[in-house]
């Protein structure tokens, strides 16, 4: 190896090691229930950004999705940021009646974002937004149309 090759290769290796160490430390800061969620639904993704408060955790993963969790590590928002969410995530995390409704209209793989609180789920689809009221099982569209799940 020539002196020039060494002078280029060594700084590159140091840079790669430094970058790897930074991303690992960020991953290590994220609570394990959240990293387990990421590993299950977004396998092979690393953490790009992570912030926390007393009541929530926000993680932006390398493939672009943004996740928000409450203080009990339950997701409150999953946003694909323009990319469809994995169907297995939609299947596992939505109430069965809501997922069955999506299957019935053949939209189970067309969810771009989903959020929830104690009383509803809100799904952002390619061309509409639907809200699912937990207590009644009703689905509401932006135009006011309501259907049973």
N, CA, C and O atoms as a GROMACS GRO file, in nm:
protein
  596
    1UNK      N    1   0.085  -0.117   0.000
    1UNK     CA    2   0.000   0.000   0.000
    1UNK      C    3   0.090   0.124   0.000
    1UNK      O    4   0.184   0.135   0.079
    2UNK      N    5   0.060   0.214  -0.089
    2UNK     CA    6   0.141   0.334  -0.101
    2UNK      C    7   0.108   0.432   0.012
    2UNK      O    8   0.006   0.420   0.080
    3UNK      N    9   0.196   0.526   0.028
    3UNK     CA   10   0.176   0.629   0.130
    3UNK      C   11   0.049   0.709   0.104
    3UNK      O   12  -0.022   0.745   0.198
    4UNK      N   13   0.020   0.739  -0.022
    4UNK     CA   14  -0.101   0.813  -0.060
    4UNK      C   15  -0.226   0.732  -0.025
    4UNK      O   16  -0.323   0.786   0.029
    5UNK      N   17  -0.223   0.603  -0.056
    5UNK     CA   18  -0.338   0.518  -0.025
    5UNK      C   19  -0.360   0.513   0.126
    5UNK      O   20  -0.475   0.518   0.171
    6UNK      N   21  -0.254   0.504   0.203
    6UNK     CA   22  -0.266   0.502   0.349
    6UNK      C   23  -0.322   0.634   0.401
    6UNK      O   24  -0.404   0.636   0.492
    7UNK      N   25  -0.277   0.743   0.342
    7UNK     CA   26  -0.322   0.874   0.390
    7UNK      C   27  -0.470   0.898   0.359
    7UNK      O   28  -0.534   0.979   0.426
    8UNK      N   29  -0.525   0.829   0.262
    8UNK     CA   30  -0.668   0.841   0.230
    8UNK      C   31  -0.748   0.737   0.307
    8UNK      O   32  -0.855   0.768   0.360
    9UNK      N   33  -0.698   0.615   0.313
    9UNK     CA   34  -0.771   0.505   0.374
    9UNK      C   35  -0.787   0.521   0.525
    9UNK      O   36  -0.896   0.496   0.578
   10UNK      N   37  -0.684   0.560   0.594
   10UNK     CA   38  -0.690   0.571   0.740
   10UNK      C   39  -0.795   0.673   0.785
   10UNK      O   40  -0.875   0.640   0.872
   11UNK      N   41  -0.798   0.796   0.732
   11UNK     CA   42  -0.904   0.889   0.774
   11UNK      C   43  -1.044   0.838   0.739
   11UNK      O   44  -1.138   0.862   0.815
   12UNK      N   45  -1.058   0.768   0.626
   12UNK     CA   46  -1.189   0.713   0.590
   12UNK      C   47  -1.234   0.610   0.693
   12UNK      O   48  -1.349   0.611   0.735
   13UNK      N   49  -1.144   0.521   0.734
   13UNK     CA   50  -1.178   0.420   0.834
   13UNK      C   51  -1.215   0.484   0.968
   13UNK      O   52  -1.310   0.442   1.033
   14UNK      N   53  -1.140   0.584   1.007
   14UNK     CA   54  -1.171   0.654   1.132
   14UNK      C   55  -1.309   0.720   1.124
   14UNK      O   56  -1.386   0.715   1.220
   15UNK      N   57  -1.340   0.780   1.010
   15UNK     CA   58  -1.471   0.842   0.990
   15UNK      C   59  -1.584   0.741   0.997
   15UNK      O   60  -1.687   0.767   1.059
   16UNK      N   61  -1.565   0.626   0.935
   16UNK     CA   62  -1.668   0.521   0.938
   16UNK      C   63  -1.689   0.472   1.080
   16UNK      O   64  -1.803   0.454   1.123
   17UNK      N   65  -1.583   0.450   1.153
   17UNK     CA   66  -1.594   0.405   1.292
   17UNK      C   67  -1.666   0.510   1.376
   17UNK      O   68  -1.753   0.477   1.456
   18UNK      N   69  -1.630   0.637   1.357
   18UNK     CA   70  -1.694   0.746   1.432
   18UNK      C   71  -1.843   0.753   1.402
   18UNK      O   72  -1.923   0.764   1.495
   19UNK      N   73  -1.882   0.745   1.276
   19UNK     CA   74  -2.023   0.750   1.239
   19UNK      C   75  -2.099   0.632   1.296
   19UNK      O   76  -2.211   0.648   1.345
   20UNK      N   77  -2.039   0.514   1.291
   20UNK     CA   78  -2.104   0.396   1.348
   20UNK      C   79  -2.124   0.409   1.497
   20UNK      O   80  -2.227   0.368   1.550
   21UNK      N   81  -2.027   0.465   1.565
   21UNK     CA   82  -2.037   0.483   1.710
   21UNK      C   83  -2.148   0.581   1.744
   21UNK      O   84  -2.220   0.561   1.842
   22UNK      N   85  -2.164   0.685   1.664
   22UNK     CA   86  -2.270   0.783   1.689
   22UNK      C   87  -2.407   0.720   1.675
   22UNK      O   88  -2.492   0.739   1.761
   23UNK      N   89  -2.429   0.644   1.568
   23UNK     CA   90  -2.561   0.586   1.547
   23UNK      C   91  -2.591   0.481   1.652
   23UNK      O   92  -2.706   0.468   1.693
   24UNK      N   93  -2.491   0.404   1.696
   24UNK     CA   94  -2.514   0.305   1.799
   24UNK      C   95  -2.552   0.370   1.931
   24UNK      O   96  -2.640   0.321   2.001
   25UNK      N   97  -2.487   0.482   1.966
   25UNK     CA   98  -2.520   0.547   2.092
   25UNK      C   99  -2.662   0.603   2.089
   25UNK      O  100  -2.731   0.601   2.191
   26UNK      N  101  -2.705   0.652   1.976
   26UNK     CA  102  -2.843   0.702   1.964
   26UNK      C  103  -2.940   0.586   1.979
   26UNK      O  104  -3.040   0.600   2.050
   27UNK      N  105  -2.914   0.475   1.915
   27UNK     CA  106  -3.000   0.355   1.928
   27UNK      C  107  -3.005   0.312   2.074
   27UNK      O  108  -3.110   0.271   2.124
   28UNK      N  109  -2.892   0.320   2.142
   28UNK     CA  110  -2.885   0.278   2.282
   28UNK      C  111  -2.964   0.370   2.375
   28UNK      O  112  -3.002   0.328   2.484
   29UNK      N  113  -2.990   0.492   2.335
   29UNK     CA  114  -3.067   0.586   2.416
   29UNK      C  115  -3.217   0.555   2.413
   29UNK      O  116  -3.289   0.589   2.507
   30UNK      N  117  -3.264   0.490   2.307
   30UNK     CA  118  -3.407   0.463   2.290
   30UNK      C  119  -3.447   0.349   2.383
   30UNK      O  120  -3.380   0.246   2.387
   31UNK      N  121  -3.557   0.366   2.457
   31UNK     CA  122  -3.602   0.258   2.548
   31UNK      C  123  -3.627   0.127   2.472
   31UNK      O  124  -3.672   0.128   2.358
   32UNK      N  125  -3.597   0.017   2.537
   32UNK     CA  126  -3.605  -0.114   2.470
   32UNK      C  127  -3.744  -0.150   2.417
   32UNK      O  128  -3.750  -0.215   2.313
   33UNK      N  129  -3.856  -0.113   2.482
   33UNK     CA  130  -3.985  -0.145   2.420
   33UNK      C  131  -4.002  -0.077   2.282
   33UNK      O  132  -4.066  -0.132   2.192
   34UNK      N  133  -3.942   0.040   2.267
   34UNK     CA  134  -3.952   0.111   2.140
   34UNK      C  135  -3.859   0.049   2.037
   34UNK      O  136  -3.896   0.034   1.920
   35UNK      N  137  -3.738   0.012   2.078
   35UNK     CA  138  -3.647  -0.054   1.982
   35UNK      C  139  -3.705  -0.188   1.939
   35UNK      O  140  -3.686  -0.228   1.824
   36UNK      N  141  -3.773  -0.258   2.028
   36UNK     CA  142  -3.838  -0.384   1.990
   36UNK      C  143  -3.946  -0.360   1.885
   36UNK      O  144  -3.959  -0.438   1.790
   37UNK      N  145  -4.023  -0.253   1.902
   37UNK     CA  146  -4.127  -0.217   1.805
   37UNK      C  147  -4.063  -0.188   1.669
   37UNK      O  148  -4.111  -0.236   1.566
   38UNK      N  149  -3.955  -0.112   1.670
   38UNK     CA  150  -3.885  -0.079   1.545
   38UNK      C  151  -3.831  -0.205   1.479
   38UNK      O  152  -3.846  -0.224   1.358
   39UNK      N  153  -3.768  -0.292   1.557
   39UNK     CA  154  -3.713  -0.416   1.502
   39UNK      C  155  -3.821  -0.505   1.444
   39UNK      O  156  -3.799  -0.573   1.344
   40UNK      N  157  -3.940  -0.505   1.506
   40UNK     CA  158  -4.048  -0.591   1.458
   40UNK      C  159  -4.110  -0.538   1.329
   40UNK      O  160  -4.134  -0.615   1.236
   41UNK      N  161  -4.135  -0.408   1.322
   41UNK     CA  162  -4.210  -0.353   1.209
   41UNK      C  163  -4.125  -0.282   1.104
   41UNK      O  164  -4.169  -0.263   0.991
   42UNK      N  165  -4.005  -0.242   1.141
   42UNK     CA  166  -3.914  -0.175   1.048
   42UNK      C  167  -3.776  -0.239   1.061
   42UNK      O  168  -3.679  -0.170   1.093
   43UNK      N  169  -3.765  -0.371   1.036
   43UNK     CA  170  -3.639  -0.442   1.060
   43UNK      C  171  -3.524  -0.383   0.978
   43UNK      O  172  -3.540  -0.342   0.863
   44UNK      N  173  -3.409  -0.381   1.042
   44UNK     CA  174  -3.288  -0.332   0.976
   44UNK      C  175  -3.276  -0.181   0.974
   44UNK      O  176  -3.179  -0.128   0.920
   45UNK      N  177  -3.372  -0.112   1.033
   45UNK     CA  178  -3.368   0.034   1.036
   45UNK      C  179  -3.295   0.083   1.159
   45UNK      O  180  -3.307   0.024   1.267
   46UNK      N  181  -3.221   0.188   1.143
   46UNK     CA  182  -3.156   0.251   1.257
   46UNK      C  183  -3.232   0.377   1.296
   46UNK      O  184  -3.330   0.414   1.231
   47UNK      N  185  -3.187   0.440   1.400
   47UNK     CA  186  -3.250   0.563   1.449
   47UNK      C  187  -3.177   0.684   1.392
   47UNK      O  188  -3.056   0.697   1.407
   48UNK      N  189  -3.252   0.770   1.328
   48UNK     CA  190  -3.195   0.894   1.273
   48UNK      C  191  -3.202   1.006   1.376
   48UNK      O  192  -3.106   1.082   1.393
   49UNK      N  193  -3.317   1.017   1.444
   49UNK     CA  194  -3.337   1.120   1.547
   49UNK      C  195  -3.417   1.060   1.662
   49UNK      O  196  -3.500   0.972   1.642
   50UNK      N  197  -3.390   1.107   1.782
   50UNK     CA  198  -3.463   1.062   1.900
   50UNK      C  199  -3.475   1.177   1.998
   50UNK      O  200  -3.376   1.241   2.032
   51UNK      N  201  -3.598   1.201   2.045
   51UNK     CA  202  -3.622   1.301   2.149
   51UNK      C  203  -3.722   1.243   2.249
   51UNK      O  204  -3.805   1.159   2.213
   52UNK      N  205  -3.714   1.289   2.371
   52UNK     CA  206  -3.809   1.244   2.472
   52UNK      C  207  -3.846   1.360   2.563
   52UNK      O  208  -3.769   1.454   2.582
   53UNK      N  209  -3.966   1.349   2.619
   53UNK     CA  210  -4.014   1.443   2.720
   53UNK      C  211  -4.065   1.358   2.836
   53UNK      O  212  -4.048   1.236   2.836
   54UNK      N  213  -4.126   1.421   2.934
   54UNK     CA  214  -4.182   1.346   3.046
   54UNK      C  215  -4.300   1.259   3.003
   54UNK      O  216  -4.331   1.160   3.069
   55UNK      N  217  -4.365   1.296   2.891
   55UNK     CA  218  -4.487   1.226   2.851
   55UNK      C  219  -4.480   1.155   2.717
   55UNK      O  220  -4.574   1.084   2.680
   56UNK      N  221  -4.371   1.172   2.642
   56UNK     CA  222  -4.367   1.108   2.511
   56UNK      C  223  -4.224   1.084   2.462
   56UNK      O  224  -4.127   1.141   2.512
   57UNK      N  225  -4.216   0.998   2.362
   57UNK     CA  226  -4.091   0.966   2.295
   57UNK      C  227  -4.115   0.980   2.145
   57UNK      O  228  -4.216   0.932   2.094
   58UNK      N  229  -4.025   1.045   2.076
   58UNK     CA  230  -4.037   1.060   1.931
   58UNK      C  231  -3.911   1.007   1.866
   58UNK      O  232  -3.799   1.043   1.902
   59UNK      N  233  -3.932   0.918   1.767
   59UNK     CA  234  -3.820   0.854   1.699
   59UNK      C  235  -3.841   0.867   1.549
   59UNK      O  236  -3.948   0.834   1.497
   60UNK      N  237  -3.739   0.915   1.481
   60UNK     CA  238  -3.740   0.913   1.334
   60UNK      C  239  -3.640   0.805   1.295
   60UNK      O  240  -3.522   0.812   1.328
   61UNK      N  241  -3.691   0.705   1.222
   61UNK     CA  242  -3.603   0.596   1.185
   61UNK      C  243  -3.544   0.621   1.046
   61UNK      O  244  -3.598   0.700   0.968
   62UNK      N  245  -3.435   0.554   1.018
   62UNK     CA  246  -3.359   0.580   0.896
   62UNK      C  247  -3.439   0.564   0.768
   62UNK      O  248  -3.410   0.632   0.670
   63UNK      N  249  -3.538   0.477   0.764
   63UNK     CA  250  -3.613   0.460   0.641
   63UNK      C  251  -3.719   0.569   0.622
   63UNK      O  252  -3.794   0.566   0.524
   64UNK      N  253  -3.725   0.663   0.714
   64UNK     CA  254  -3.812   0.778   0.696
   64UNK      C  255  -3.932   0.786   0.787
   64UNK      O  256  -3.988   0.894   0.804
   65UNK      N  257  -3.976   0.675   0.847
   65UNK     CA  258  -4.095   0.679   0.931
   65UNK      C  259  -4.067   0.754   1.061
   65UNK      O  260  -3.956   0.751   1.114
   66UNK      N  261  -4.169   0.822   1.111
   66UNK     CA  262  -4.162   0.891   1.240
   66UNK      C  263  -4.260   0.822   1.334
   66UNK      O  264  -4.374   0.797   1.298
   67UNK      N  265  -4.215   0.792   1.455
   67UNK     CA  266  -4.296   0.721   1.553
   67UNK      C  267  -4.304   0.805   1.680
   67UNK      O  268  -4.205   0.864   1.723
   68UNK      N  269  -4.422   0.810   1.739
   68UNK     CA  270  -4.440   0.878   1.867
   68UNK      C  271  -4.504   0.778   1.963
   68UNK      O  272  -4.600   0.710   1.928
   69UNK      N  273  -4.449   0.770   2.084
   69UNK     CA  274  -4.497   0.680   2.187
   69UNK      C  275  -4.530   0.760   2.313
   69UNK      O  276  -4.470   0.865   2.338
   70UNK      N  277  -4.626   0.712   2.390
   70UNK     CA  278  -4.658   0.779   2.517
   70UNK      C  279  -4.564   0.730   2.626
   70UNK      O  280  -4.471   0.653   2.599
   71UNK      N  281  -4.587   0.773   2.748
   71UNK     CA  282  -4.497   0.739   2.859
   71UNK      C  283  -4.503   0.590   2.895
   71UNK      O  284  -4.415   0.540   2.965
   72UNK      N  285  -4.606   0.520   2.848
   72UNK     CA  286  -4.616   0.375   2.870
   72UNK      C  287  -4.561   0.295   2.751
   72UNK      O  288  -4.580   0.174   2.743
   73UNK      N  289  -4.492   0.363   2.661
   73UNK     CA  290  -4.431   0.304   2.541
   73UNK      C  291  -4.534   0.249   2.442
   73UNK      O  292  -4.503   0.158   2.365
   74UNK      N  293  -4.655   0.302   2.444
   74UNK     CA  294  -4.757   0.265   2.346
   74UNK      C  295  -4.751   0.366   2.234
   74UNK      O  296  -4.740   0.486   2.260
   75UNK      N  297  -4.758   0.320   2.110
   75UNK     CA  298  -4.752   0.416   1.999
   75UNK      C  299  -4.877   0.504   1.999
   75UNK      O  300  -4.988   0.457   2.026
   76UNK      N  301  -4.858   0.630   1.970
   76UNK     CA  302  -4.970   0.722   1.955
   76UNK      C  303  -4.976   0.775   1.812
   76UNK      O  304  -5.081   0.824   1.768
   77UNK      N  305  -4.865   0.766   1.740
   77UNK     CA  306  -4.861   0.809   1.600
   77UNK      C  307  -4.749   0.734   1.528
   77UNK      O  308  -4.638   0.721   1.579
   78UNK      N  309  -4.783   0.685   1.409
   78UNK     CA  310  -4.684   0.623   1.320
   78UNK      C  311  -4.707   0.686   1.184
   78UNK      O  312  -4.812   0.667   1.122
   79UNK      N  313  -4.609   0.760   1.137
   79UNK     CA  314  -4.621   0.832   1.010
   79UNK      C  315  -4.512   0.782   0.915
   79UNK      O  316  -4.393   0.794   0.943
   80UNK      N  317  -4.555   0.726   0.804
   80UNK     CA  318  -4.460   0.677   0.704
   80UNK      C  319  -4.392   0.788   0.627
   80UNK      O  320  -4.302   0.762   0.547
   81UNK      N  321  -4.434   0.912   0.649
   81UNK     CA  322  -4.376   1.028   0.579
   81UNK      C  323  -4.375   1.008   0.428
   81UNK      O  324  -4.272   1.022   0.361
   82UNK      N  325  -4.494   0.974   0.376
   82UNK     CA  326  -4.509   0.956   0.231
   82UNK      C  327  -4.489   0.814   0.183
   82UNK      O  328  -4.505   0.786   0.064
   83UNK      N  329  -4.455   0.723   0.273
   83UNK     CA  330  -4.437   0.582   0.238
   83UNK      C  331  -4.544   0.501   0.312
   83UNK      O  332  -4.575   0.530   0.427
   84UNK      N  333  -4.600   0.401   0.244
   84UNK     CA  334  -4.701   0.316   0.308
   84UNK      C  335  -4.643   0.242   0.427
   84UNK      O  336  -4.527   0.200   0.426
   85UNK      N  337  -4.726   0.228   0.529
   85UNK     CA  338  -4.685   0.154   0.648
   85UNK      C  339  -4.690   0.004   0.618
   85UNK      O  340  -4.772  -0.040   0.537
   86UNK      N  341  -4.604  -0.074   0.682
   86UNK     CA  342  -4.607  -0.219   0.660
   86UNK      C  343  -4.744  -0.278   0.697
   86UNK      O  344  -4.801  -0.244   0.801
   87UNK      N  345  -4.795  -0.364   0.611
   87UNK     CA  346  -4.928  -0.422   0.636
   87UNK      C  347  -4.933  -0.500   0.766
   87UNK      O  348  -5.036  -0.501   0.833
   88UNK      N  349  -4.824  -0.567   0.803
   88UNK     CA  350  -4.822  -0.642   0.928
   88UNK      C  351  -4.838  -0.547   1.048
   88UNK      O  352  -4.899  -0.585   1.147
   89UNK      N  353  -4.784  -0.428   1.040
   89UNK     CA  354  -4.803  -0.328   1.145
   89UNK      C  355  -4.950  -0.289   1.154
   89UNK      O  356  -5.006  -0.284   1.264
   90UNK      N  357  -5.010  -0.261   1.042
   90UNK     CA  358  -5.152  -0.223   1.038
   90UNK      C  359  -5.237  -0.337   1.094
   90UNK      O  360  -5.328  -0.313   1.174
   91UNK      N  361  -5.208  -0.460   1.053
   91UNK     CA  362  -5.283  -0.578   1.099
   91UNK      C  363  -5.270  -0.596   1.250
   91UNK      O  364  -5.370  -0.615   1.320
   92UNK      N  365  -5.148  -0.589   1.300
   92UNK     CA  366  -5.124  -0.616   1.442
   92UNK      C  367  -5.169  -0.504   1.534
   92UNK      O  368  -5.206  -0.530   1.649
   93UNK      N  369  -5.168  -0.380   1.487
   93UNK     CA  370  -5.188  -0.267   1.577
   93UNK      C  371  -5.326  -0.202   1.571
   93UNK      O  372  -5.359  -0.121   1.657
   94UNK      N  373  -5.406  -0.236   1.471
   94UNK     CA  374  -5.541  -0.179   1.464
   94UNK      C  375  -5.642  -0.276   1.524
   94UNK      O  376  -5.619  -0.397   1.526
   95UNK      N  377  -5.755  -0.224   1.572
   95UNK     CA  378  -5.861  -0.313   1.619
   95UNK      C  379  -5.904  -0.406   1.504
   95UNK      O  380  -5.910  -0.362   1.389
   96UNK      N  381  -5.934  -0.532   1.534
   96UNK     CA  382  -5.971  -0.627   1.429
   96UNK      C  383  -6.085  -0.578   1.338
   96UNK      O  384  -6.080  -0.599   1.217
   97UNK      N  385  -6.185  -0.512   1.395
   97UNK     CA  386  -6.297  -0.465   1.313
   97UNK      C  387  -6.251  -0.359   1.213
   97UNK      O  388  -6.299  -0.358   1.099
   98UNK      N  389  -6.161  -0.272   1.253
   98UNK     CA  390  -6.110  -0.169   1.163
   98UNK      C  391  -6.025  -0.232   1.053
   98UNK      O  392  -6.037  -0.195   0.936
   99UNK      N  393  -5.940  -0.327   1.089
   99UNK     CA  394  -5.859  -0.393   0.987
   99UNK      C  395  -5.948  -0.469   0.889
   99UNK      O  396  -5.924  -0.467   0.769
  100UNK      N  397  -6.050  -0.536   0.940
  100UNK     CA  398  -6.143  -0.610   0.852
  100UNK      C  399  -6.212  -0.515   0.755
  100UNK      O  400  -6.233  -0.549   0.638
  101UNK      N  401  -6.248  -0.397   0.804
  101UNK     CA  402  -6.310  -0.297   0.716
  101UNK      C  403  -6.212  -0.258   0.604
  101UNK      O  404  -6.249  -0.251   0.487
  102UNK      N  405  -6.088  -0.233   0.642
  102UNK     CA  406  -5.986  -0.198   0.541
  102UNK      C  407  -5.970  -0.311   0.439
  102UNK      O  408  -5.956  -0.284   0.319
  103UNK      N  409  -5.971  -0.434   0.484
  103UNK     CA  410  -5.963  -0.548   0.392
  103UNK      C  411  -6.082  -0.548   0.298
  103UNK      O  412  -6.067  -0.573   0.178
  104UNK      N  413  -6.199  -0.521   0.352
  104UNK     CA  414  -6.321  -0.522   0.271
  104UNK      C  415  -6.320  -0.419   0.160
  104UNK      O  416  -6.379  -0.441   0.054
  105UNK      N  417  -6.253  -0.308   0.182
  105UNK     CA  418  -6.243  -0.205   0.077
  105UNK      C  419  -6.106  -0.210   0.008
  105UNK      O  420  -6.070  -0.121  -0.069
  106UNK      N  421  -6.031  -0.318   0.038
  106UNK     CA  422  -5.900  -0.343  -0.021
  106UNK      C  423  -5.802  -0.227  -0.002
  106UNK      O  424  -5.734  -0.185  -0.096
  107UNK      N  425  -5.798  -0.177   0.121
  107UNK     CA  426  -5.710  -0.065   0.154
  107UNK      C  427  -5.614  -0.097   0.269
  107UNK      O  428  -5.550  -0.007   0.322
  108UNK      N  429  -5.603  -0.223   0.307
  108UNK     CA  430  -5.520  -0.260   0.421
  108UNK      C  431  -5.372  -0.231   0.398
  108UNK      O  432  -5.295  -0.219   0.493
  109UNK      N  433  -5.332  -0.221   0.273
  109UNK     CA  434  -5.191  -0.190   0.245
  109UNK      C  435  -5.173  -0.048   0.195
  109UNK      O  436  -5.069  -0.015   0.136
  110UNK      N  437  -5.272   0.037   0.217
  110UNK     CA  438  -5.268   0.175   0.168
  110UNK      C  439  -5.270   0.278   0.280
  110UNK      O  440  -5.315   0.391   0.260
  111UNK      N  441  -5.221   0.240   0.398
  111UNK     CA  442  -5.219   0.331   0.512
  111UNK      C  443  -5.082   0.400   0.517
  111UNK      O  444  -4.978   0.334   0.522
  112UNK      N  445  -5.084   0.533   0.514
  112UNK     CA  446  -4.960   0.611   0.516
  112UNK      C  447  -4.927   0.663   0.656
  112UNK      O  448  -4.810   0.688   0.688
  113UNK      N  449  -5.030   0.678   0.738
  113UNK     CA  450  -5.009   0.730   0.873
  113UNK      C  451  -5.125   0.684   0.960
  113UNK      O  452  -5.238   0.670   0.912
  114UNK      N  453  -5.096   0.659   1.087
  114UNK     CA  454  -5.204   0.626   1.180
  114UNK      C  455  -5.171   0.686   1.316
  114UNK      O  456  -5.056   0.692   1.358
  115UNK      N  457  -5.278   0.730   1.382
  115UNK     CA  458  -5.262   0.785   1.516
  115UNK      C  459  -5.378   0.736   1.601
  115UNK      O  460  -5.480   0.691   1.549
  116UNK      N  461  -5.361   0.744   1.731
  116UNK     CA  462  -5.467   0.698   1.821
  116UNK      C  463  -5.458   0.770   1.954
  116UNK      O  464  -5.354   0.822   1.993
  117UNK      N  465  -5.572   0.770   2.021
  117UNK     CA  466  -5.578   0.811   2.160
  117UNK      C  467  -5.677   0.718   2.228
  117UNK      O  468  -5.707   0.611   2.174
  118UNK      N  469  -5.729   0.755   2.343
  118UNK     CA  470  -5.817   0.665   2.418
  118UNK      C  471  -5.953   0.644   2.350
  118UNK      O  472  -6.022   0.547   2.382
  119UNK      N  473  -5.993   0.732   2.258
  119UNK     CA  474  -6.126   0.719   2.201
  119UNK      C  475  -6.132   0.697   2.050
  119UNK      O  476  -6.238   0.660   1.999
  120UNK      N  477  -6.024   0.717   1.978
  120UNK     CA  478  -6.031   0.698   1.833
  120UNK      C  479  -5.898   0.657   1.772
  120UNK      O  480  -5.792   0.670   1.833
  121UNK      N  481  -5.908   0.606   1.650
  121UNK     CA  482  -5.793   0.584   1.561
  121UNK      C  483  -5.816   0.671   1.439
  121UNK      O  484  -5.929   0.686   1.393
  122UNK      N  485  -5.712   0.729   1.388
  122UNK     CA  486  -5.720   0.810   1.267
  122UNK      C  487  -5.618   0.755   1.167
  122UNK      O  488  -5.500   0.742   1.199
  123UNK      N  489  -5.665   0.723   1.047
  123UNK     CA  490  -5.579   0.667   0.944
  123UNK      C  491  -5.574   0.762   0.825
  123UNK      O  492  -5.677   0.807   0.775
  124UNK      N  493  -5.454   0.792   0.780
  124UNK     CA  494  -5.436   0.870   0.660
  124UNK      C  495  -5.405   0.773   0.547
  124UNK      O  496  -5.306   0.698   0.551
  125UNK      N  497  -5.493   0.775   0.447
  125UNK     CA  498  -5.480   0.686   0.333
  125UNK      C  499  -5.428   0.768   0.214
  125UNK      O  500  -5.397   0.886   0.228
  126UNK      N  501  -5.418   0.703   0.098
  126UNK     CA  502  -5.366   0.772  -0.020
  126UNK      C  503  -5.453   0.893  -0.059
  126UNK      O  504  -5.401   0.998  -0.094
  127UNK      N  505  -5.585   0.876  -0.052
  127UNK     CA  506  -5.672   0.983  -0.098
  127UNK      C  507  -5.782   1.022   0.001
  127UNK      O  508  -5.876   1.092  -0.036
  128UNK      N  509  -5.771   0.978   0.125
  128UNK     CA  510  -5.871   1.015   0.224
  128UNK      C  511  -5.814   0.995   0.365
  128UNK      O  512  -5.704   0.941   0.382
  129UNK      N  513  -5.889   1.037   0.462
  129UNK     CA  514  -5.858   1.016   0.603
  129UNK      C  515  -5.982   0.955   0.666
  129UNK      O  516  -6.093   1.002   0.644
  130UNK      N  517  -5.962   0.851   0.744
  130UNK     CA  518  -6.077   0.794   0.814
  130UNK      C  519  -6.050   0.792   0.963
  130UNK      O  520  -5.937   0.775   1.009
  131UNK      N  521  -6.159   0.811   1.038
  131UNK     CA  522  -6.152   0.806   1.184
  131UNK      C  523  -6.238   0.690   1.232
  131UNK      O  524  -6.348   0.668   1.181
  132UNK      N  525  -6.187   0.617   1.328
  132UNK     CA  526  -6.258   0.503   1.385
  132UNK      C  527  -6.282   0.532   1.532
  132UNK      O  528  -6.188   0.545   1.610
  133UNK      N  529  -6.409   0.541   1.570
  133UNK     CA  530  -6.444   0.566   1.709
  133UNK      C  531  -6.448   0.434   1.784
  133UNK      O  532  -6.526   0.345   1.749
  134UNK      N  533  -6.366   0.420   1.884
  134UNK     CA  534  -6.350   0.294   1.956
  134UNK      C  535  -6.480   0.251   2.023
  134UNK      O  536  -6.517   0.134   2.015
  135UNK      N  537  -6.549   0.342   2.089
  135UNK     CA  538  -6.668   0.306   2.166
  135UNK      C  539  -6.785   0.260   2.080
  135UNK      O  540  -6.864   0.177   2.124
  136UNK      N  541  -6.798   0.314   1.959
  136UNK     CA  542  -6.913   0.280   1.875
  136UNK      C  543  -6.879   0.189   1.758
  136UNK      O  544  -6.967   0.126   1.700
  137UNK      N  545  -6.751   0.183   1.721
  137UNK     CA  546  -6.712   0.106   1.604
  137UNK      C  547  -6.747   0.175   1.473
  137UNK      O  548  -6.744   0.112   1.368
  138UNK      N  549  -6.779   0.303   1.480
  138UNK     CA  550  -6.816   0.380   1.359
  138UNK      C  551  -6.691   0.436   1.292
  138UNK      O  552  -6.595   0.477   1.357
  139UNK      N  553  -6.695   0.436   1.160
  139UNK     CA  554  -6.590   0.495   1.079
  139UNK      C  555  -6.647   0.619   1.013
  139UNK      O  556  -6.755   0.615   0.955
  140UNK      N  557  -6.574   0.728   1.021
  140UNK     CA  558  -6.618   0.856   0.966
  140UNK      C  559  -6.517   0.904   0.863
  140UNK      O  560  -6.396   0.899   0.884
  141UNK      N  561  -6.571   0.950   0.750
  141UNK     CA  562  -6.490   1.008   0.643
  141UNK      C  563  -6.496   1.160   0.651
  141UNK      O  564  -6.585   1.214   0.717
  142UNK      N  565  -6.404   1.231   0.586
  142UNK     CA  566  -6.403   1.378   0.592
  142UNK      C  567  -6.533   1.443   0.544
  142UNK      O  568  -6.568   1.552   0.591
  143UNK      N  569  -6.605   1.380   0.452
  143UNK     CA  570  -6.730   1.438   0.402
  143UNK      C  571  -6.847   1.415   0.496
  143UNK      O  572  -6.960   1.455   0.465
  144UNK      N  573  -6.822   1.350   0.611
  144UNK     CA  574  -6.926   1.325   0.708
  144UNK      C  575  -6.990   1.187   0.695
  144UNK      O  576  -7.066   1.145   0.783
  145UNK      N  577  -6.960   1.116   0.588
  145UNK     CA  578  -7.014   0.981   0.570
  145UNK      C  579  -6.966   0.893   0.685
  145UNK      O  580  -6.848   0.894   0.722
  146UNK      N  581  -7.061   0.816   0.741
  146UNK     CA  582  -7.028   0.727   0.852
  146UNK      C  583  -7.070   0.585   0.815
  146UNK      O  584  -7.178   0.564   0.758
  147UNK      N  585  -6.985   0.489   0.847
  147UNK     CA  586  -7.016   0.348   0.823
  147UNK      C  587  -6.978   0.269   0.946
  147UNK      O  588  -6.897   0.313   1.028
  148UNK      N  589  -7.037   0.151   0.959
  148UNK     CA  590  -7.000   0.061   1.068
  148UNK      C  591  -6.881  -0.023   1.025
  148UNK      O  592  -6.874  -0.070   0.911
  149UNK      N  593  -6.789  -0.041   1.115
  149UNK     CA  594  -6.672  -0.125   1.086
  149UNK      C  595  -6.708  -0.270   1.088
  149UNK      O  596  -6.623  -0.356   1.065
   0.00000   0.00000   0.00000
